[in-house]
Amino acid sequence: MTNIIIVARKEIQEGLRNRWVLATTLLLAALALTLSFLGSAPTGNVGVNRLDVVIVSLSSLTIFLIPLIALLISHDAIVGEAERGTMLLLLSYPLGRSEVMLGKFLGHVSILAFATLFGYGASALGLALTSTGIDIESWRSFASMVASSVLLGAVFIAIGYLISTQASERSTAGGIAIGIWLFFVLIYDMALLGALVAGQGQALPSRLLDLLLVANPTDAYRLLNLSSGGASALSGMGGIAGHTRLSTPVLVGALGLWTVLPLAVANFIFARREV
Amino acid sequence: MTTTVELTSASKRYGKIEATKDMSFALKAGETIALVGHNGAGKTTLIKLMLGLIRPTTGSVKVLGEDPATGDFAVRQRLGYLPESVSFHMTLTGRETLAFYARLKRVAVSHIDTLFERVGLSPEAANRPVRTYSKGMRQRLGLAQALLGEPRILLLDEPTSGLDPALRRNFYDLITELRGGGATVLLSSHALTELEDRADRVIIVNRGSKIADGTLDELRKLARLPTRISVRLANGASSLEGASWSRTAEGRLEANVAPEDKIALLREVTGDPSMLADLAITEPTLDDLYAHFLNGQKTQ
């Protein structure tokens, strides 16, 4: 356990030094503030809770940005160190390979959690200062949105490690990472939407649709945040949410599984990788 | 002396390439061993086997009595390793880098200042990012991390390549100090001359096999390399009797003689000093010795 924390600490130190932490926090804060103040302009002040609007905007932002950031930090974690030659020295130290990977995971998730918390927190704070009448229920949704964004980040960090242990070169890992991002964030949903439209809602049995939704972590995240409370009415996800029987624990479980499985497979491959 | 590292017919195969073939040797405490071979001869593979980073395909490797590739890594606590062309995380400072490795080896971080001093890195340099380091400074930092926790075995892969002569001298002084403390020091190198007679024992490897193992004196005796005697004759004299002299382009006469005939020939040549304008004796260099063993293996 100590070794995991030592490795995590070094990752965070590096993240601070090479400005990753600063850059992601500022990027998320800037986009979140823009969305929360400009994005809510059309709704004006007519009844709708402004924080609910922000949750919808930020969730959509998360789906695009967080997987991308997570893959950018993680795809190079193993193959990059191997290529630079630092891995050889690290592995000659008295620590196991799984400790190396779990330490990196802990460090990278902490960086992402910090950036999300402070980036999105900035917009929430701005909103709290400028508007009144935000109920506790909306705050709870906001907190769970931030937490699940970090969880979505953890999923893609784990996927990034899997790419990183498989690839033999950094550039290959980078290419695969971009491909994975495009697939989960854009192509998958387009295909799913296409299938739904083509079948006019009849082609897919609801059980299969449920399965298809949890088979993509970004969809699981979307359902988790956009189908409940005040957000469902705003996002148009209420329609789908009405049909599925996917409850919050199932969706969180799916995201958890999406983290643990790639991490376990990456660990397995890394343990057998020749250095 | 106690044995610290023992390889018993260890082989390592990568696909079809045999990086190490049937390698057996034992290293003892307080010994400085030079592992010499061309690039790609299998030196790094041997070091990785001793570190437990890879497992032998056949045979066994024992370090401090244990298999380094399994167990709780207690053995690695007592090992120091300097990789060939060592690299670090560029954005961290030298101090942060060494503190990270110290924590992993459970060495008190307060000890690292003495280490910086020992390898000759100034406190000012230690607080700079590694990115700004010269090759020599990086090598010093690499050596500092290898020295963490008073290792009983030091595995140094091409430690002096790229170092200037002053640094190299400084480096070998450190090695001598460590040997005095009873550590086993293994230095790998691609040329025997790099080692400047610092090693107690030389192991020459080529294409994954061990082709020579012994002290430099033992290897010299085994090789029986000839001494070259070169003379320039005084005006008037045209040739010498006896040994097979050959004439060089500069007009000198040269002869290669076996070690045991050397004195006799010298006595003969210097019998009439007025005949000679100049005399030079060239003993076989370490490079000649190395070449002898490598060529010997090719003809087998």
XYZ file of C-alpha atoms in Angstrom:
575
model
C 0.000 0.000 0.000
C 2.831 2.375 0.884
C 4.397 1.830 -2.534
C 1.101 2.673 -4.263
C 0.949 5.972 -2.397
C 4.608 6.749 -3.156
C 4.004 6.195 -6.881
C 0.727 8.153 -6.809
C 2.450 11.037 -5.055
C 5.136 11.153 -7.736
C 2.503 11.164 -10.494
C 0.726 14.095 -8.869
C 4.033 15.908 -8.395
C 4.774 15.419 -12.087
C 1.274 16.503 -13.058
C 1.715 19.711 -11.097
C 5.149 20.296 -12.565
C 4.259 19.748 -16.199
C 1.132 21.887 -15.820
C -1.339 19.105 -16.569
C -3.257 19.819 -13.379
C -3.314 23.550 -14.009
C -4.255 23.220 -17.674
C -7.143 20.790 -17.145
C -8.510 22.704 -14.162
C -8.460 25.986 -16.051
C -9.953 24.419 -19.168
C -12.794 22.818 -17.257
C -13.421 25.957 -15.202
C -13.439 28.199 -18.265
C -15.812 25.981 -20.192
C -18.031 25.371 -17.171
C -18.308 29.079 -16.390
C -19.051 29.891 -20.015
C -21.718 27.235 -20.223
C -23.366 28.124 -16.974
C -23.648 31.827 -17.718
C -24.110 31.914 -21.467
C -25.846 28.565 -21.769
C -28.602 29.537 -19.402
C -29.381 32.764 -21.217
C -32.109 31.269 -23.447
C -34.085 29.920 -20.494
C -34.028 33.250 -18.796
C -35.492 33.236 -15.342
C -38.706 31.443 -16.060
C -39.170 28.982 -13.315
C -36.531 26.509 -14.265
C -33.875 26.052 -11.634
C -30.665 27.412 -13.087
C -28.486 24.762 -11.462
C -30.470 22.069 -13.258
C -29.627 23.747 -16.535
C -25.984 23.792 -15.550
C -26.054 20.105 -14.698
C -27.356 19.324 -18.171
C -24.730 21.489 -19.875
C -21.872 20.228 -17.764
C -22.879 16.588 -18.231
C -22.718 17.049 -21.983
C -19.355 18.760 -21.610
C -18.098 15.893 -19.455
C -19.087 13.291 -22.015
C -16.892 14.935 -24.623
C -14.049 16.282 -22.582
C -13.407 14.037 -19.588
C -12.796 10.830 -21.610
C -10.459 12.790 -23.861
C -8.466 14.247 -20.967
C -8.379 10.891 -19.188
C -7.086 9.109 -22.285
C -4.514 11.836 -22.881
C -3.001 11.436 -19.410
C -3.202 7.662 -19.300
C -2.394 6.310 -22.762
C 1.294 6.970 -22.255
C 1.560 5.781 -18.644
C 3.213 2.433 -19.340
C 4.487 2.574 -22.915
C 5.807 6.116 -22.444
C 7.891 5.183 -19.410
C 9.108 2.079 -21.171
C 10.151 4.162 -24.179
C 11.874 6.852 -22.146
C 13.726 4.192 -20.181
C 12.432 5.119 -16.752
C 10.382 1.937 -16.403
C 13.411 -0.347 -16.333
C 14.884 1.468 -13.344
C 11.547 1.679 -11.538
C 10.932 -2.056 -11.887
C 14.355 -2.830 -10.444
C 13.130 -1.316 -7.177
C 11.429 -3.397 -4.492
C 7.863 -2.911 -5.665
C 5.458 -5.046 -7.669
C 4.222 -4.186 -11.125
C 0.617 -4.041 -9.919
C 1.725 -1.470 -7.355
C 3.217 0.617 -10.149
C -0.038 0.542 -12.076
C -2.356 1.091 -9.112
C -0.153 3.943 -7.906
C -0.316 5.602 -11.301
C -4.078 5.043 -11.377
C -4.532 6.645 -7.977
C -2.352 9.588 -9.013
C -4.091 10.164 -12.333
C -7.586 9.855 -10.855
C -6.595 12.364 -8.166
C -5.430 14.830 -10.811
C -8.670 14.432 -12.730
C -10.788 14.640 -9.569
C -9.031 17.826 -8.549
C -9.556 19.398 -11.969
C -13.234 18.387 -12.109
C -14.003 19.439 -8.570
C -12.422 22.852 -8.887
C -13.342 23.438 -12.514
C -17.018 22.599 -12.081
C -17.002 23.904 -8.535
C -16.105 27.319 -9.906
C -19.246 27.440 -12.001
C -21.420 26.234 -9.136
C -19.932 28.867 -6.888
C -20.524 31.539 -9.505
C -24.120 30.459 -9.780
C -24.668 30.319 -6.044
C -23.424 33.872 -5.751
C -25.557 35.275 -8.547
C -28.889 33.517 -8.190
C -31.225 32.512 -5.440
C -33.695 29.777 -4.882
C -31.582 26.755 -5.723
C -32.988 23.870 -3.734
C -31.044 21.217 -1.914
C -32.206 18.554 -4.377
C -30.426 20.332 -7.217
C -27.254 20.624 -5.183
C -27.404 16.895 -4.557
C -27.739 16.254 -8.288
C -24.822 18.570 -8.917
C -22.644 16.724 -6.397
C -23.520 13.384 -7.916
C -22.816 14.780 -11.383
C -19.312 15.815 -10.289
C -18.714 12.452 -8.598
C -19.897 10.483 -11.607
C -17.750 12.657 -13.895
C -14.722 11.574 -11.886
C -15.935 7.996 -12.151
C -16.254 8.371 -15.926
C -12.706 9.731 -15.929
C -11.525 6.696 -13.956
C -13.143 4.436 -16.593
C -11.184 6.066 -19.380
C -7.960 6.173 -17.382
C -8.286 2.411 -16.923
C -8.997 1.986 -20.650
C -5.967 4.181 -21.367
C -3.751 1.860 -19.294
C -5.060 -1.108 -21.204
C -4.055 0.636 -24.445
C -0.710 1.590 -22.919
C 0.205 -1.957 -21.883
C -0.769 -3.348 -25.284
C 0.956 -0.840 -27.530
C 4.616 -1.178 -28.346
C 5.059 2.500 -29.179
C 3.756 5.743 -27.766
C 2.447 6.956 -31.092
C 0.457 3.743 -31.557
C -1.043 4.141 -28.105
C -1.994 7.728 -28.947
C -3.691 6.660 -32.158
C -5.652 3.891 -30.477
C -6.693 6.276 -27.696
C -8.153 8.745 -30.201
C -9.937 5.881 -31.956
C -11.456 4.641 -28.688
C -12.596 8.150 -27.835
C -14.263 8.646 -31.226
C -15.946 5.276 -30.949
C -17.455 5.692 -27.488
C -18.257 9.378 -27.678
C -19.465 9.804 -31.256
C -19.789 6.692 -33.389
C -21.481 4.427 -30.870
C -24.313 6.838 -30.143
C -24.803 7.706 -33.797
C -25.112 4.043 -34.640
C -27.495 3.463 -31.759
C -29.577 6.460 -32.728
C -29.600 5.313 -36.325
C -30.859 1.901 -35.302
C -33.580 3.418 -33.134
C -34.735 5.777 -35.856
C -34.666 3.119 -38.545
C -36.773 0.798 -36.428
C -39.048 3.633 -35.306
C -38.531 2.603 -31.733
C -39.736 -0.932 -32.359
C -36.637 -2.679 -33.634
C -34.855 -2.978 -30.334
C -36.386 -4.806 -27.421
C -35.982 -2.676 -24.304
C -33.792 -5.278 -22.641
C -31.330 -5.110 -25.529
C -31.426 -1.323 -25.448
C -30.562 -1.412 -21.747
C -27.641 -3.640 -22.483
C -26.448 -1.405 -25.305
C -26.649 1.610 -23.034
C -24.501 0.147 -20.268
C -22.109 -1.289 -22.859
C -20.900 2.248 -23.449
C -19.664 3.997 -20.307
C -20.520 7.441 -21.678
C -24.143 6.354 -22.170
C -24.276 4.948 -18.673
C -23.004 8.300 -17.449
C -25.551 10.178 -19.554
C -28.435 8.134 -18.207
C -27.166 8.531 -14.676
C -27.189 12.313 -14.835
C -29.803 13.279 -17.371
C -32.658 10.969 -16.580
C -33.526 11.981 -13.078
C -34.807 15.009 -11.248
C -35.149 18.354 -12.926
C -32.568 17.471 -15.565
C -34.644 14.824 -17.340
C -37.229 17.275 -18.534
C -34.552 19.596 -19.864
C -32.363 17.102 -21.619
C -34.857 15.052 -23.542
C -33.376 11.950 -22.012
C -36.589 11.452 -20.096
C -37.980 9.607 -23.089
C -35.371 6.896 -23.011
C -35.196 6.898 -19.258
C -38.876 6.143 -19.128
C -38.397 2.921 -21.048
C -35.314 1.571 -19.364
C -35.226 -0.209 -16.082
C -31.673 0.844 -15.374
C -31.571 2.193 -11.858
C -28.861 4.401 -10.408
C -27.050 1.530 -8.616
C -26.992 -0.499 -11.833
C -25.512 2.416 -13.772
C -22.926 3.169 -11.105
C -22.129 -0.541 -10.994
C -21.673 -0.553 -14.767
C -19.237 2.350 -14.553
C -17.420 0.597 -11.703
C -17.129 -2.543 -13.784
C -15.886 -0.469 -16.715
C -13.087 0.728 -14.433
C -12.150 -2.528 -12.748
C -12.161 -4.787 -15.806
C -9.789 -2.820 -18.070
C -7.542 -2.174 -15.071
C -7.420 -5.876 -14.220
C -6.672 -6.867 -17.816
C -4.012 -4.144 -18.088
C -2.467 -5.411 -14.870
C -2.446 -8.958 -16.184
C -0.731 -7.933 -19.427
C 1.743 -5.645 -17.688
C 2.794 -8.424 -15.310
C 3.801 -10.517 -18.326
C 5.319 -7.793 -20.441
C 9.040 -8.214 -21.088
C 11.128 -5.203 -20.207
C 34.323 -14.869 0.724
C 30.586 -15.356 0.440
C 28.875 -15.793 -2.885
C 26.349 -13.050 -3.610
C 25.252 -13.842 -7.155
C 25.152 -17.279 -8.720
C 24.105 -18.219 -12.243
C 23.757 -21.907 -13.038
C 23.569 -22.679 -16.758
C 21.120 -19.830 -17.201
C 19.736 -19.237 -20.705
C 17.366 -16.585 -21.932
C 15.645 -16.833 -25.255
C 13.627 -14.084 -26.963
C 11.736 -15.867 -29.691
C 14.471 -17.347 -31.852
C 17.275 -15.205 -30.480
C 19.285 -16.667 -27.654
C 20.359 -13.618 -25.681
C 22.159 -15.706 -23.071
C 23.371 -19.257 -23.557
C 24.166 -21.659 -20.736
C 25.779 -19.015 -18.538
C 27.360 -20.103 -15.260
C 29.404 -18.028 -12.844
C 29.452 -16.960 -9.218
C 30.229 -13.476 -7.933
C 31.591 -12.919 -4.455
C 31.336 -10.182 -1.868
C 34.041 -7.549 -2.119
C 34.748 -8.390 -5.740
C 34.738 -5.948 -8.653
C 33.842 -7.733 -11.840
C 34.010 -6.336 -15.348
C 31.473 -7.766 -17.745
C 32.875 -7.045 -21.185
C 31.366 -7.640 -24.590
C 30.275 -5.932 -27.787
C 26.993 -4.102 -27.922
C 24.378 -6.818 -28.180
C 26.610 -9.517 -26.678
C 24.098 -10.167 -23.899
C 25.433 -8.018 -21.073
C 22.186 -6.189 -20.397
C 20.236 -9.452 -20.532
C 22.544 -10.873 -17.863
C 22.018 -7.844 -15.659
C 18.250 -8.035 -16.114
C 18.383 -11.696 -15.090
C 20.253 -10.768 -11.925
C 17.713 -8.038 -11.182
C 14.837 -10.473 -11.633
C 13.296 -8.301 -14.342
C 13.232 -11.328 -16.622
C 13.240 -15.020 -15.806
C 15.727 -17.446 -17.337
C 14.244 -19.773 -19.973
C 16.313 -22.584 -18.466
C 18.773 -22.754 -15.596
C 18.644 -20.690 -12.443
C 19.714 -17.327 -11.054
C 20.277 -16.822 -7.343
C 20.945 -13.436 -5.791
C 21.800 -13.349 -2.077
C 20.534 -16.926 -1.964
C 17.124 -16.167 -3.450
C 15.413 -16.098 -6.812
C 15.247 -12.353 -7.605
C 12.193 -12.724 -9.873
C 9.867 -14.030 -7.149
C 9.086 -13.329 -3.542
C 8.621 -10.116 -1.663
C 11.450 -8.210 -3.381
C 13.496 -8.139 -0.173
C 16.522 -8.926 -2.324
C 16.004 -5.792 -4.410
C 16.328 -3.679 -1.286
C 19.965 -4.737 -1.214
C 20.584 -4.182 -4.930
C 21.747 -1.061 -6.670
C 21.264 -0.743 -10.411
C 22.402 1.868 -12.881
C 20.841 1.261 -16.297
C 22.662 1.921 -19.526
C 21.950 5.541 -20.575
C 19.858 6.188 -17.470
C 16.868 8.506 -17.810
C 14.642 10.242 -15.313
C 11.413 12.165 -15.258
C 12.473 15.419 -16.831
C 10.224 17.806 -14.954
C 11.177 16.728 -11.439
C 14.258 18.123 -9.723
C 17.228 15.942 -8.856
C 16.240 16.091 -5.207
C 12.625 15.075 -5.873
C 13.799 12.249 -8.088
C 16.195 10.855 -5.515
C 13.624 11.295 -2.721
C 11.135 9.249 -4.748
C 13.588 6.380 -5.161
C 14.654 6.657 -1.505
C 11.043 6.241 -0.384
C 10.661 3.157 -2.565
C 13.747 1.650 -0.954
C 12.610 2.766 2.517
C 15.714 4.891 2.964
C 15.277 8.007 5.103
C 14.984 11.012 2.784
C 17.369 12.910 5.078
C 20.189 10.669 3.803
C 20.039 11.945 0.262
C 22.104 15.059 0.885
C 25.135 12.964 1.775
C 24.561 10.972 -1.419
C 24.539 14.125 -3.546
C 27.798 15.089 -1.933
C 29.267 11.644 -2.488
C 28.581 11.653 -6.225
C 29.551 15.310 -6.572
C 26.235 17.003 -7.345
C 26.030 20.458 -5.801
C 22.949 21.409 -3.740
C 22.201 24.049 -6.352
C 22.171 21.404 -9.109
C 20.061 19.064 -6.987
C 17.282 21.645 -6.883
C 17.168 22.080 -10.637
C 14.899 20.020 -12.918
C 16.600 16.973 -14.403
C 15.770 18.401 -17.842
C 18.602 20.899 -17.421
C 21.217 18.260 -16.519
C 24.213 17.383 -18.650
C 24.974 13.758 -19.460
C 27.572 13.636 -16.692
C 25.166 15.064 -14.119
C 22.500 12.568 -15.088
C 25.012 9.788 -14.689
C 25.908 11.118 -11.229
C 22.246 11.197 -10.257
C 21.925 7.659 -11.620
C 24.818 6.545 -9.489
C 23.331 8.298 -6.447
C 20.099 6.311 -6.789
C 22.087 3.084 -7.207
C 23.916 3.813 -3.954
C 20.693 4.259 -1.937
C 20.489 1.982 1.078
C 24.103 0.730 1.122
C 23.605 -1.986 -1.504
C 25.468 -5.264 -1.176
C 25.371 -5.765 -4.927
C 25.830 -3.007 -7.472
C 25.004 -3.675 -11.110
C 26.288 -0.853 -13.276
C 25.497 -1.071 -16.990
C 28.072 0.863 -19.041
C 28.575 3.350 -16.198
C 31.442 5.329 -17.679
C 30.346 5.717 -21.284
C 30.052 9.401 -22.085
C 31.857 10.568 -18.962
C 34.878 12.842 -19.187
C 38.170 11.475 -17.802
C 38.026 13.474 -14.559
C 34.536 12.215 -13.818
C 35.566 8.703 -14.693
C 38.434 8.827 -12.202
C 36.066 10.173 -9.566
C 33.665 7.381 -10.404
C 36.262 4.653 -10.003
C 37.324 6.090 -6.645
C 33.759 5.595 -5.483
C 33.778 2.022 -6.730
C 36.992 1.321 -4.834
C 35.399 2.721 -1.691
C 32.355 0.478 -2.131
C 34.477 -2.585 -2.736
C 36.232 -1.836 0.538
C 32.816 -1.995 2.207
C 32.341 -5.565 0.960
C 29.945 -4.877 -1.906
C 29.942 -6.898 -5.098
C 30.349 -4.463 -7.974
C 29.586 -5.580 -11.508
C 30.559 -3.137 -14.248
C 29.589 -3.782 -17.803
C 31.480 -2.253 -20.660
C 31.934 -2.649 -24.372
C 35.673 -2.080 -24.194
C 38.195 -3.441 -21.765
C 40.274 -0.235 -21.841
C 37.407 1.703 -20.260
C 38.033 -0.188 -17.059
C 41.623 0.988 -16.604
C 42.699 -2.074 -14.655
C 40.130 -1.388 -11.954
C 38.456 -4.787 -12.019
C 39.551 -7.787 -9.954
C 38.038 -10.081 -12.474
C 36.980 -9.925 -16.088
C 34.178 -11.887 -17.710
C 34.103 -11.590 -21.491
C 30.851 -12.457 -23.223
C 30.142 -12.745 -26.898
C 26.887 -13.672 -28.600
C 25.357 -14.738 -25.307
C 28.169 -17.062 -24.236
C 30.948 -16.605 -21.732
C 34.289 -16.824 -23.537
C 36.739 -15.829 -20.805
C 36.653 -15.457 -17.041
C 39.559 -14.566 -14.762
C 41.789 -11.800 -13.451
C 43.512 -9.591 -16.011
C 46.827 -11.337 -15.251
C 45.291 -14.742 -15.746
C 43.805 -13.639 -19.037
C 47.134 -12.207 -20.162
C 48.839 -15.512 -19.367
C 46.153 -17.462 -21.165
C 46.294 -15.273 -24.222
C 50.117 -15.338 -24.464
C 50.029 -12.195 -26.570
C 53.386 -11.202 -28.065
C 55.275 -8.072 -27.066
C 56.266 -5.835 -29.941
C 59.833 -4.613 -30.018
C 60.637 -1.876 -32.466
C 64.100 -0.479 -33.209
C 65.586 2.178 -35.419
C 69.090 1.356 -36.564
C 71.984 3.782 -36.345
C 73.584 4.973 -39.551
C 75.580 2.264 -41.198
C 73.823 -0.803 -39.830
C 71.389 -2.346 -42.277
C 69.852 -5.358 -40.563
C 69.737 -7.459 -37.457
C 70.280 -11.155 -36.970
C 68.014 -13.505 -35.067
C 64.298 -13.052 -34.603
C 61.996 -12.426 -37.549
C 62.333 -8.732 -38.042
C 60.139 -6.913 -40.457
C 60.701 -3.481 -41.898
C 58.003 -0.831 -41.447
C 57.177 2.096 -43.690
C 59.077 4.470 -41.402
C 62.202 2.435 -41.823
C 62.050 0.806 -38.394
C 62.494 -2.849 -37.683
C 59.818 -4.659 -35.716
C 59.504 -8.081 -34.117
C 56.743 -9.755 -32.155
C 58.060 -12.008 -29.404
C 56.436 -14.347 -26.916
C 56.607 -13.178 -23.285
C 59.296 -15.730 -22.330
C 61.634 -14.749 -25.238
C 61.352 -11.045 -24.621
C 64.364 -10.622 -22.309
C 66.640 -12.797 -24.441
C 65.851 -10.785 -27.547
C 66.376 -7.479 -25.765
C 69.774 -8.632 -24.538
C 70.712 -9.667 -28.062
C 69.568 -6.406 -29.629
C 71.245 -4.218 -27.048
C 74.478 -6.244 -27.199
C 76.017 -3.583 -29.421
C 74.374 -0.280 -28.409
C 76.147 1.662 -31.155
C 73.974 -0.088 -33.756
C 70.736 1.368 -32.330
C 69.374 4.849 -32.660
C 66.107 4.086 -30.820
C 64.257 1.210 -29.140
C 60.602 0.900 -28.136
C 58.744 -1.896 -26.397
C 54.967 -2.145 -26.728
C 53.177 -4.481 -24.325
C 49.812 -5.857 -25.486
C 47.012 -3.456 -24.529
C 43.721 -4.432 -22.984
C 42.113 -3.948 -26.391
C 44.553 -6.438 -27.914
C 43.671 -8.883 -25.156
C 39.959 -8.390 -25.744
C 40.364 -8.800 -29.489
C 42.360 -11.972 -28.918
C 39.532 -13.627 -26.991
C 36.875 -12.485 -29.445
C 38.875 -13.719 -32.448
C 39.676 -16.956 -30.652
C 35.995 -17.641 -30.383
C 35.343 -16.970 -34.048
C 37.879 -19.504 -35.229
C 36.553 -22.239 -32.994
